[in-house]
Amino acid sequence: AAAAAAPAAAAGLADATEGATLGDVLVQRLDEAAMAMTPLRPLGGAGIMAVLTHAWPLWGRAMALAHGIEALLPPLCALGKASIAGARNDFAPLLPSTLSTLTAAFAHSTQPSLIGLADELFCVFCDAPGADSSFASMLDQLAEPALARLTAASTPLDHPDLLCAILTIATKIA
């Protein structure tokens, strides 16, 4: 039965991806990975971190390359948010690299999904010792490209998602 299931699964993958671009397939798989984090929550933060310790360098590399394929940023951010929400405080060892990756990605793209990821980090770690300076620095690094994009537009309302996201996180951090 297992042998029969493998070709069927492979056939289903082929059917689902026929005619799709590589970017479309990657977006779909990243969305699936983000959804897969929810059932892992019963493992607790330490259990989730056992997976993330090995997977997070790949996530960081994908984020670094995603500015070339903008459609990858929202599912990568969703995966990041789901990972942080699942691991909670156990995510702390990955916080510095994640903040660095996030701010570097935001320098290339001001997608609101990146602000959503920043918001998740803030919500989980806002009370951590030393978080004030880390998050103030993060806000500075996010605000500069966001404000440049908003002021370059004919009106800031040309980018309502970005405007709302940056104001929301600024309000939380202030």
Tab-separated table of N, CA and C in Angstrom:
chain	number	residue	atom	x	y	z
A	1	ALA	N	0.825	-1.203	0.000
A	1	ALA	CA	0.000	0.000	0.000
A	1	ALA	C	0.859	1.252	0.000
A	2	ALA	N	1.960	1.222	0.770
A	2	ALA	CA	2.839	2.382	0.818
A	2	ALA	C	3.496	2.611	-0.537
A	3	ALA	N	3.843	1.507	-1.217
A	3	ALA	CA	4.462	1.643	-2.534
A	3	ALA	C	3.494	2.270	-3.527
A	4	ALA	N	2.216	1.950	-3.403
A	4	ALA	CA	1.221	2.530	-4.295
A	4	ALA	C	0.972	3.998	-3.966
A	5	ALA	N	1.114	4.360	-2.689
A	5	ALA	CA	0.860	5.741	-2.283
A	5	ALA	C	1.932	6.687	-2.803
A	6	ALA	N	3.178	6.217	-2.879
A	6	ALA	CA	4.266	7.089	-3.326
A	6	ALA	C	4.051	7.574	-4.754
A	7	PRO	N	3.773	6.662	-5.745
A	7	PRO	CA	3.528	7.184	-7.094
A	7	PRO	C	2.295	8.078	-7.157
A	8	ALA	N	1.280	7.768	-6.366
A	8	ALA	CA	0.078	8.605	-6.367
A	8	ALA	C	0.409	9.996	-5.848
A	9	ALA	N	1.215	10.044	-4.790
A	9	ALA	CA	1.610	11.344	-4.249
A	9	ALA	C	2.451	12.102	-5.265
A	10	ALA	N	3.360	11.400	-5.930
A	10	ALA	CA	4.188	12.048	-6.943
A	10	ALA	C	3.321	12.540	-8.099
A	11	ALA	N	2.333	11.735	-8.479
A	11	ALA	CA	1.430	12.156	-9.557
A	11	ALA	C	0.629	13.378	-9.140
A	12	GLY	N	0.194	13.414	-7.892
A	12	GLY	CA	-0.540	14.582	-7.394
A	12	GLY	C	0.323	15.829	-7.412
A	13	LEU	N	1.602	15.688	-7.067
A	13	LEU	CA	2.515	16.821	-7.110
A	13	LEU	C	2.687	17.293	-8.539
A	14	ALA	N	2.849	16.345	-9.453
A	14	ALA	CA	3.015	16.719	-10.855
A	14	ALA	C	1.768	17.437	-11.370
A	15	ASP	N	0.588	16.940	-11.000
A	15	ASP	CA	-0.650	17.583	-11.439
A	15	ASP	C	-0.772	18.993	-10.874
A	16	ALA	N	-0.394	19.144	-9.601
A	16	ALA	CA	-0.541	20.440	-8.936
A	16	ALA	C	0.435	21.472	-9.495
A	17	THR	N	1.579	21.005	-10.004
A	17	THR	CA	2.590	21.955	-10.447
A	17	THR	C	2.676	22.068	-11.963
A	18	GLU	N	1.891	21.307	-12.688
A	18	GLU	CA	1.934	21.360	-14.146
A	18	GLU	C	1.555	22.756	-14.626
A	19	GLY	N	2.422	23.342	-15.398
A	19	GLY	CA	2.169	24.673	-15.922
A	19	GLY	C	2.511	25.794	-14.943
A	20	ALA	N	2.868	25.462	-13.715
A	20	ALA	CA	3.200	26.478	-12.716
A	20	ALA	C	4.674	26.868	-12.856
A	21	THR	N	4.974	28.104	-12.534
A	21	THR	CA	6.364	28.548	-12.537
A	21	THR	C	7.042	28.053	-11.269
A	22	LEU	N	8.353	28.078	-11.271
A	22	LEU	CA	9.100	27.682	-10.082
A	22	LEU	C	8.713	28.560	-8.894
A	23	GLY	N	8.534	29.853	-9.147
A	23	GLY	CA	8.110	30.757	-8.080
A	23	GLY	C	6.770	30.365	-7.495
A	24	ASP	N	5.822	29.987	-8.364
A	24	ASP	CA	4.500	29.549	-7.888
A	24	ASP	C	4.617	28.319	-7.001
A	25	VAL	N	5.453	27.374	-7.422
A	25	VAL	CA	5.636	26.142	-6.650
A	25	VAL	C	6.293	26.447	-5.305
A	26	LEU	N	7.295	27.320	-5.310
A	26	LEU	CA	7.958	27.688	-4.061
A	26	LEU	C	6.995	28.377	-3.098
A	27	VAL	N	6.187	29.281	-3.624
A	27	VAL	CA	5.194	29.961	-2.785
A	27	VAL	C	4.249	28.941	-2.168
A	28	GLN	N	3.780	27.999	-2.959
A	28	GLN	CA	2.862	26.962	-2.464
A	28	GLN	C	3.536	26.123	-1.381
A	29	ARG	N	4.771	25.728	-1.596
A	29	ARG	CA	5.466	24.882	-0.612
A	29	ARG	C	5.766	25.666	0.671
A	30	LEU	N	6.097	26.931	0.545
A	30	LEU	CA	6.337	27.755	1.738
A	30	LEU	C	5.051	27.937	2.531
A	31	ASP	N	3.940	28.135	1.836
A	31	ASP	CA	2.651	28.229	2.523
A	31	ASP	C	2.355	26.937	3.282
A	32	GLU	N	2.648	25.809	2.661
A	32	GLU	CA	2.435	24.515	3.316
A	32	GLU	C	3.339	24.368	4.536
A	33	ALA	N	4.586	24.824	4.431
A	33	ALA	CA	5.504	24.753	5.569
A	33	ALA	C	5.007	25.615	6.728
A	34	ALA	N	4.480	26.793	6.413
A	34	ALA	CA	3.942	27.662	7.467
A	34	ALA	C	2.756	27.003	8.158
A	35	MET	N	1.882	26.379	7.363
A	35	MET	CA	0.726	25.693	7.956
A	35	MET	C	1.158	24.478	8.773
A	36	ALA	N	2.271	23.873	8.423
A	36	ALA	CA	2.755	22.692	9.141
A	36	ALA	C	3.282	23.039	10.530
A	37	MET	N	3.556	24.309	10.784
A	37	MET	CA	4.063	24.700	12.104
A	37	MET	C	2.983	24.575	13.176
A	38	THR	N	1.737	24.814	12.834
A	38	THR	CA	0.659	24.767	13.823
A	38	THR	C	0.535	23.401	14.492
A	39	PRO	N	0.525	22.289	13.741
A	39	PRO	CA	0.430	20.984	14.412
A	39	PRO	C	1.654	20.642	15.265
A	40	LEU	N	2.760	21.364	15.070
A	40	LEU	CA	3.958	21.109	15.879
A	40	LEU	C	3.884	21.768	17.252
A	41	ARG	N	2.944	22.671	17.450
A	41	ARG	CA	2.874	23.405	18.721
A	41	ARG	C	2.806	22.514	19.959
A	42	PRO	N	2.111	21.354	19.914
A	42	PRO	CA	2.113	20.498	21.110
A	42	PRO	C	3.509	20.013	21.523
A	43	LEU	N	4.478	20.064	20.611
A	43	LEU	CA	5.847	19.687	20.962
A	43	LEU	C	6.478	20.704	21.913
A	44	GLY	N	5.914	21.894	21.946
A	44	GLY	CA	6.461	22.959	22.779
A	44	GLY	C	7.595	23.670	22.067
A	45	GLY	N	8.016	24.769	22.650
A	45	GLY	CA	9.060	25.585	22.043
A	45	GLY	C	10.357	24.842	21.820
A	46	ALA	N	10.748	24.022	22.790
A	46	ALA	CA	12.007	23.284	22.658
A	46	ALA	C	11.933	22.282	21.508
A	47	GLY	N	10.805	21.622	21.358
A	47	GLY	CA	10.638	20.670	20.269
A	47	GLY	C	10.662	21.349	18.913
A	48	ILE	N	10.007	22.485	18.826
A	48	ILE	CA	9.999	23.243	17.573
A	48	ILE	C	11.398	23.761	17.267
A	49	MET	N	12.107	24.186	18.298
A	49	MET	CA	13.473	24.674	18.091
A	49	MET	C	14.404	23.571	17.608
A	50	ALA	N	14.123	22.333	17.956
A	50	ALA	CA	14.940	21.226	17.452
A	50	ALA	C	14.872	21.174	15.928
A	51	VAL	N	13.723	21.512	15.375
A	51	VAL	CA	13.562	21.561	13.919
A	51	VAL	C	14.155	22.867	13.373
A	52	LEU	N	13.827	23.977	14.014
A	52	LEU	CA	14.245	25.285	13.498
A	52	LEU	C	15.763	25.470	13.520
A	53	THR	N	16.443	24.881	14.464
A	53	THR	CA	17.893	25.015	14.535
A	53	THR	C	18.536	24.573	13.229
A	54	HIS	N	17.963	23.557	12.621
A	54	HIS	CA	18.511	23.050	11.360
A	54	HIS	C	17.916	23.764	10.148
A	55	ALA	N	16.672	24.184	10.248
A	55	ALA	CA	15.984	24.770	9.102
A	55	ALA	C	16.200	26.282	8.977
A	56	TRP	N	16.492	26.952	10.079
A	56	TRP	CA	16.525	28.418	10.054
A	56	TRP	C	17.622	28.999	9.155
A	57	PRO	N	18.790	28.396	9.064
A	57	PRO	CA	19.774	28.941	8.109
A	57	PRO	C	19.249	28.932	6.664
A	58	LEU	N	18.466	27.924	6.308
A	58	LEU	CA	17.861	27.887	4.976
A	58	LEU	C	16.833	28.997	4.815
A	59	TRP	N	16.053	29.239	5.869
A	59	TRP	CA	15.075	30.323	5.840
A	59	TRP	C	15.800	31.665	5.635
A	60	GLY	N	16.886	31.863	6.366
A	60	GLY	CA	17.646	33.106	6.236
A	60	GLY	C	18.210	33.291	4.841
A	61	ARG	N	18.694	32.221	4.261
A	61	ARG	CA	19.235	32.301	2.896
A	61	ARG	C	18.115	32.608	1.897
A	62	ALA	N	16.975	31.957	2.087
A	62	ALA	CA	15.831	32.215	1.203
A	62	ALA	C	15.380	33.666	1.318
A	63	MET	N	15.371	34.202	2.528
A	63	MET	CA	14.997	35.613	2.711
A	63	MET	C	15.991	36.526	1.997
A	64	ALA	N	17.269	36.178	2.056
A	64	ALA	CA	18.290	37.002	1.411
A	64	ALA	C	18.123	37.003	-0.106
A	65	LEU	N	17.641	35.912	-0.647
A	65	LEU	CA	17.463	35.802	-2.096
A	65	LEU	C	16.078	36.250	-2.566
A	66	ALA	N	15.147	36.369	-1.646
A	66	ALA	CA	13.746	36.622	-2.007
A	66	ALA	C	13.513	37.989	-2.634
A	67	HIS	N	14.394	38.945	-2.416
A	67	HIS	CA	14.142	40.249	-3.036
A	67	HIS	C	14.175	40.155	-4.555
A	68	GLY	N	14.736	39.067	-5.082
A	68	GLY	CA	14.702	38.840	-6.516
A	68	GLY	C	13.370	38.281	-6.991
A	69	ILE	N	12.637	37.648	-6.064
A	69	ILE	CA	11.311	37.089	-6.366
A	69	ILE	C	10.379	37.562	-5.249
A	70	GLU	N	9.838	38.747	-5.428
A	70	GLU	CA	9.030	39.393	-4.381
A	70	GLU	C	7.888	38.524	-3.865
A	71	ALA	N	7.343	37.658	-4.709
A	71	ALA	CA	6.213	36.814	-4.295
A	71	ALA	C	6.603	35.843	-3.191
A	72	LEU	N	7.899	35.615	-2.985
A	72	LEU	CA	8.340	34.692	-1.930
A	72	LEU	C	8.307	35.328	-0.538
A	73	LEU	N	8.368	36.648	-0.475
A	73	LEU	CA	8.430	37.300	0.839
A	73	LEU	C	7.212	37.024	1.723
A	74	PRO	N	5.983	37.169	1.237
A	74	PRO	CA	4.850	36.896	2.131
A	74	PRO	C	4.839	35.468	2.700
A	75	PRO	N	5.067	34.402	1.884
A	75	PRO	CA	5.069	33.078	2.505
A	75	PRO	C	6.284	32.834	3.394
A	76	LEU	N	7.426	33.425	3.068
A	76	LEU	CA	8.583	33.301	3.957
A	76	LEU	C	8.305	33.985	5.295
A	77	CYS	N	7.664	35.142	5.231
A	77	CYS	CA	7.303	35.844	6.470
A	77	CYS	C	6.253	35.067	7.256
A	78	ALA	N	5.296	34.454	6.556
A	78	ALA	CA	4.286	33.631	7.237
A	78	ALA	C	4.952	32.449	7.927
A	79	LEU	N	5.926	31.839	7.274
A	79	LEU	CA	6.666	30.739	7.897
A	79	LEU	C	7.433	31.245	9.108
A	80	GLY	N	8.049	32.408	8.974
A	80	GLY	CA	8.765	32.992	10.109
A	80	GLY	C	7.845	33.282	11.282
A	81	LYS	N	6.702	33.904	10.990
A	81	LYS	CA	5.737	34.217	12.052
A	81	LYS	C	5.242	32.946	12.735
A	82	ALA	N	4.926	31.920	11.947
A	82	ALA	CA	4.436	30.668	12.526
A	82	ALA	C	5.513	29.999	13.373
A	83	SER	N	6.748	30.087	12.936
A	83	SER	CA	7.860	29.499	13.694
A	83	SER	C	8.059	30.223	15.020
A	84	ILE	N	8.031	31.534	14.971
A	84	ILE	CA	8.210	32.337	16.189
A	84	ILE	C	7.042	32.116	17.146
A	85	ALA	N	5.836	32.104	16.605
A	85	ALA	CA	4.651	31.878	17.447
A	85	ALA	C	4.690	30.504	18.096
A	86	GLY	N	5.208	29.511	17.397
A	86	GLY	CA	5.271	28.164	17.951
A	86	GLY	C	6.373	28.003	18.974
A	87	ALA	N	7.541	28.561	18.695
A	87	ALA	CA	8.683	28.392	19.603
A	87	ALA	C	8.634	29.356	20.790
A	88	ARG	N	7.969	30.503	20.579
A	88	ARG	CA	7.859	31.547	21.609
A	88	ARG	C	9.245	31.923	22.150
A	89	ASN	N	9.418	31.950	23.462
A	89	ASN	CA	10.663	32.407	24.075
A	89	ASN	C	11.852	31.515	23.742
A	90	ASP	N	11.598	30.264	23.389
A	90	ASP	CA	12.690	29.373	23.004
A	90	ASP	C	13.349	29.810	21.694
A	91	PHE	N	12.700	30.706	20.959
A	91	PHE	CA	13.234	31.218	19.706
A	91	PHE	C	14.396	32.185	19.941
A	92	ALA	N	14.636	32.594	21.176
A	92	ALA	CA	15.622	33.626	21.512
A	92	ALA	C	16.992	33.427	20.863
A	93	PRO	N	17.546	32.215	20.792
A	93	PRO	CA	18.859	32.087	20.150
A	93	PRO	C	18.865	32.498	18.671
A	94	LEU	N	17.724	32.424	18.023
A	94	LEU	CA	17.637	32.789	16.611
A	94	LEU	C	17.235	34.246	16.399
A	95	LEU	N	16.939	34.954	17.486
A	95	LEU	CA	16.466	36.335	17.382
A	95	LEU	C	17.477	37.262	16.699
A	96	PRO	N	18.751	37.274	17.089
A	96	PRO	CA	19.682	38.212	16.435
A	96	PRO	C	19.792	37.997	14.922
A	97	SER	N	19.929	36.754	14.498
A	97	SER	CA	20.052	36.513	13.048
A	97	SER	C	18.751	36.838	12.329
A	98	THR	N	17.627	36.612	12.988
A	98	THR	CA	16.337	36.900	12.366
A	98	THR	C	16.131	38.406	12.220
A	99	LEU	N	16.490	39.163	13.242
A	99	LEU	CA	16.391	40.629	13.154
A	99	LEU	C	17.284	41.161	12.034
A	100	SER	N	18.483	40.636	11.931
A	100	SER	CA	19.405	41.062	10.890
A	100	SER	C	18.862	40.724	9.502
A	101	THR	N	18.345	39.522	9.348
A	101	THR	CA	17.771	39.088	8.077
A	101	THR	C	16.573	39.950	7.718
A	102	LEU	N	15.733	40.215	8.690
A	102	LEU	CA	14.528	41.018	8.477
A	102	LEU	C	14.866	42.432	8.020
A	103	THR	N	15.768	43.080	8.712
A	103	THR	CA	16.092	44.464	8.349
A	103	THR	C	16.809	44.526	7.001
A	104	ALA	N	17.638	43.524	6.692
A	104	ALA	CA	18.297	43.485	5.378
A	104	ALA	C	17.262	43.300	4.270
A	105	ALA	N	16.296	42.431	4.488
A	105	ALA	CA	15.246	42.211	3.490
A	105	ALA	C	14.416	43.472	3.299
A	106	PHE	N	14.140	44.180	4.385
A	106	PHE	CA	13.319	45.386	4.301
A	106	PHE	C	14.042	46.504	3.561
A	107	ALA	N	15.368	46.495	3.577
A	107	ALA	CA	16.126	47.490	2.827
A	107	ALA	C	15.912	47.320	1.317
A	108	HIS	N	15.592	46.079	0.896
A	108	HIS	CA	15.352	45.797	-0.521
A	108	HIS	C	13.877	45.874	-0.892
A	109	SER	N	13.013	45.583	0.060
A	109	SER	CA	11.578	45.546	-0.226
A	109	SER	C	10.814	46.012	1.007
A	110	THR	N	9.869	46.883	0.804
A	110	THR	CA	9.086	47.398	1.929
A	110	THR	C	7.723	46.717	2.003
A	111	GLN	N	7.689	45.425	1.707
A	111	GLN	CA	6.421	44.702	1.780
A	111	GLN	C	5.901	44.672	3.214
A	112	PRO	N	4.609	44.894	3.393
A	112	PRO	CA	4.024	44.863	4.735
A	112	PRO	C	4.197	43.516	5.454
A	113	SER	N	4.365	42.432	4.710
A	113	SER	CA	4.560	41.137	5.368
A	113	SER	C	5.825	41.143	6.222
A	114	LEU	N	6.819	41.920	5.832
A	114	LEU	CA	8.039	42.036	6.630
A	114	LEU	C	7.757	42.759	7.945
A	115	ILE	N	6.897	43.762	7.896
A	115	ILE	CA	6.501	44.468	9.121
A	115	ILE	C	5.709	43.517	10.021
A	116	GLY	N	4.879	42.674	9.416
A	116	GLY	CA	4.135	41.684	10.194
A	116	GLY	C	5.058	40.732	10.921
A	117	LEU	N	6.152	40.349	10.274
A	117	LEU	CA	7.147	39.496	10.922
A	117	LEU	C	7.813	40.249	12.077
A	118	ALA	N	8.149	41.514	11.846
A	118	ALA	CA	8.734	42.337	12.909
A	118	ALA	C	7.769	42.447	14.087
A	119	ASP	N	6.495	42.605	13.785
A	119	ASP	CA	5.473	42.705	14.827
A	119	ASP	C	5.414	41.426	15.660
A	120	GLU	N	5.492	40.275	14.998
A	120	GLU	CA	5.475	38.995	15.732
A	120	GLU	C	6.685	38.891	16.657
A	121	LEU	N	7.858	39.283	16.155
A	121	LEU	CA	9.056	39.274	16.998
A	121	LEU	C	8.865	40.173	18.210
A	122	PHE	N	8.329	41.358	17.957
A	122	PHE	CA	8.111	42.290	19.052
A	122	PHE	C	7.125	41.735	20.072
A	123	CYS	N	6.019	41.175	19.602
A	123	CYS	CA	4.999	40.645	20.513
A	123	CYS	C	5.555	39.543	21.412
A	124	VAL	N	6.433	38.713	20.878
A	124	VAL	CA	6.985	37.608	21.668
A	124	VAL	C	8.096	38.083	22.603
A	125	PHE	N	8.930	39.006	22.130
A	125	PHE	CA	10.135	39.349	22.882
A	125	PHE	C	10.141	40.741	23.487
A	126	CYS	N	9.031	41.455	23.478
A	126	CYS	CA	9.027	42.840	23.964
A	126	CYS	C	9.430	42.969	25.428
A	127	ASP	N	9.158	41.945	26.226
A	127	ASP	CA	9.490	42.022	27.646
A	127	ASP	C	10.840	41.405	27.986
A	128	ALA	N	11.568	40.921	26.988
A	128	ALA	CA	12.862	40.286	27.235
A	128	ALA	C	13.881	41.339	27.677
A	129	PRO	N	14.805	40.949	28.558
A	129	PRO	CA	15.847	41.896	28.972
A	129	PRO	C	16.656	42.380	27.766
A	130	GLY	N	16.875	43.675	27.683
A	130	GLY	CA	17.644	44.263	26.597
A	130	GLY	C	16.880	44.445	25.296
A	131	ALA	N	15.602	44.117	25.309
A	131	ALA	CA	14.814	44.191	24.081
A	131	ALA	C	14.590	45.619	23.626
A	132	ASP	N	14.548	46.556	24.555
A	132	ASP	CA	14.275	47.949	24.184
A	132	ASP	C	15.238	48.454	23.115
A	133	SER	N	16.532	48.266	23.332
A	133	SER	CA	17.506	48.781	22.368
A	133	SER	C	17.458	48.007	21.057
A	134	SER	N	17.257	46.689	21.126
A	134	SER	CA	17.174	45.885	19.894
A	134	SER	C	15.998	46.318	19.037
A	135	PHE	N	14.846	46.518	19.664
A	135	PHE	CA	13.657	46.861	18.901
A	135	PHE	C	13.657	48.326	18.470
A	136	ALA	N	14.271	49.202	19.248
A	136	ALA	CA	14.399	50.591	18.807
A	136	ALA	C	15.292	50.657	17.572
A	137	SER	N	16.368	49.877	17.580
A	137	SER	CA	17.255	49.807	16.419
A	137	SER	C	16.525	49.221	15.215
A	138	MET	N	15.732	48.180	15.453
A	138	MET	CA	14.963	47.566	14.371
A	138	MET	C	13.991	48.587	13.778
A	139	LEU	N	13.316	49.346	14.628
A	139	LEU	CA	12.366	50.342	14.134
A	139	LEU	C	13.077	51.383	13.278
A	140	ASP	N	14.255	51.840	13.720
A	140	ASP	CA	15.023	52.802	12.920
A	140	ASP	C	15.344	52.233	11.544
A	141	GLN	N	15.767	50.968	11.515
A	141	GLN	CA	16.154	50.345	10.255
A	141	GLN	C	14.961	50.069	9.352
A	142	LEU	N	13.793	49.846	9.936
A	142	LEU	CA	12.588	49.635	9.134
A	142	LEU	C	11.992	50.970	8.680
A	143	ALA	N	12.080	51.972	9.539
A	143	ALA	CA	11.447	53.258	9.237
A	143	ALA	C	12.110	53.965	8.061
A	144	GLU	N	13.415	53.878	7.964
A	144	GLU	CA	14.111	54.611	6.906
A	144	GLU	C	13.625	54.216	5.503
A	145	PRO	N	13.657	52.928	5.118
A	145	PRO	CA	13.146	52.603	3.773
A	145	PRO	C	11.639	52.799	3.639
A	146	ALA	N	10.892	52.576	4.726
A	146	ALA	CA	9.440	52.762	4.650
A	146	ALA	C	9.103	54.222	4.414
A	147	LEU	N	9.742	55.106	5.159
A	147	LEU	CA	9.468	56.538	4.987
A	147	LEU	C	9.933	57.032	3.619
A	148	ALA	N	11.038	56.484	3.111
A	148	ALA	CA	11.498	56.865	1.776
A	148	ALA	C	10.457	56.478	0.721
A	149	ARG	N	9.903	55.299	0.852
A	149	ARG	CA	8.888	54.861	-0.120
A	149	ARG	C	7.608	55.679	0.017
A	150	LEU	N	7.215	55.952	1.260
A	150	LEU	CA	5.990	56.717	1.479
A	150	LEU	C	6.128	58.161	0.996
A	151	THR	N	7.293	58.772	1.200
A	151	THR	CA	7.468	60.155	0.769
A	151	THR	C	7.688	60.255	-0.736
A	152	ALA	N	8.184	59.184	-1.367
A	152	ALA	CA	8.363	59.184	-2.826
A	152	ALA	C	7.029	59.051	-3.556
A	153	ALA	N	6.029	58.523	-2.882
A	153	ALA	CA	4.704	58.363	-3.497
A	153	ALA	C	4.029	59.726	-3.586
A	154	SER	N	3.056	59.827	-4.479
A	154	SER	CA	2.342	61.097	-4.604
A	154	SER	C	1.601	61.431	-3.311
A	155	THR	N	1.177	60.403	-2.597
A	155	THR	CA	0.579	60.553	-1.277
A	155	THR	C	0.878	59.277	-0.485
A	156	PRO	N	1.131	59.382	0.814
A	156	PRO	CA	1.384	58.168	1.598
A	156	PRO	C	0.241	57.151	1.510
A	157	LEU	N	-0.932	57.634	1.152
A	157	LEU	CA	-2.075	56.738	1.036
A	157	LEU	C	-1.994	55.847	-0.192
A	158	ASP	N	-0.959	56.061	-1.040
A	158	ASP	CA	-0.732	55.153	-2.167
A	158	ASP	C	-0.302	53.768	-1.667
A	159	HIS	N	0.204	53.714	-0.452
A	159	HIS	CA	0.675	52.463	0.150
A	159	HIS	C	0.021	52.278	1.523
A	160	PRO	N	-1.296	52.081	1.567
A	160	PRO	CA	-1.980	52.035	2.866
A	160	PRO	C	-1.524	50.878	3.757
A	161	ASP	N	-1.205	49.713	3.163
A	161	ASP	CA	-0.757	48.583	3.978
A	161	ASP	C	0.563	48.895	4.666
A	162	LEU	N	1.486	49.486	3.923
A	162	LEU	CA	2.787	49.837	4.489
A	162	LEU	C	2.630	50.910	5.561
A	163	LEU	N	1.842	51.930	5.273
A	163	LEU	CA	1.621	53.011	6.233
A	163	LEU	C	1.024	52.474	7.525
A	164	CYS	N	0.009	51.651	7.413
A	164	CYS	CA	-0.640	51.072	8.591
A	164	CYS	C	0.329	50.184	9.370
A	165	ALA	N	1.086	49.356	8.648
A	165	ALA	CA	1.998	48.415	9.315
A	165	ALA	C	3.098	49.140	10.070
A	166	ILE	N	3.707	50.152	9.445
A	166	ILE	CA	4.803	50.856	10.108
A	166	ILE	C	4.295	51.664	11.296
A	167	LEU	N	3.106	52.256	11.174
A	167	LEU	CA	2.542	53.000	12.305
A	167	LEU	C	2.164	52.061	13.451
A	168	THR	N	1.666	50.888	13.113
A	168	THR	CA	1.289	49.911	14.150
A	168	THR	C	2.497	49.484	14.956
A	169	ILE	N	3.579	49.123	14.281
A	169	ILE	CA	4.755	48.662	15.015
A	169	ILE	C	5.430	49.812	15.758
A	170	ALA	N	5.423	51.007	15.166
A	170	ALA	CA	5.999	52.176	15.859
A	170	ALA	C	5.242	52.472	17.139
A	171	THR	N	3.926	52.343	17.083
A	171	THR	CA	3.098	52.578	18.275
A	171	THR	C	3.406	51.551	19.354
A	172	LYS	N	3.575	50.296	18.968
A	172	LYS	CA	3.864	49.231	19.946
A	172	LYS	C	5.228	49.428	20.592
A	173	ILE	N	6.220	49.818	19.770
A	173	ILE	CA	7.576	49.944	20.296
A	173	ILE	C	7.710	51.201	21.144
A	174	ALA	N	6.972	52.257	20.776
A	174	ALA	CA	7.053	53.517	21.537
A	174	ALA	C	6.415	53.332	22.847
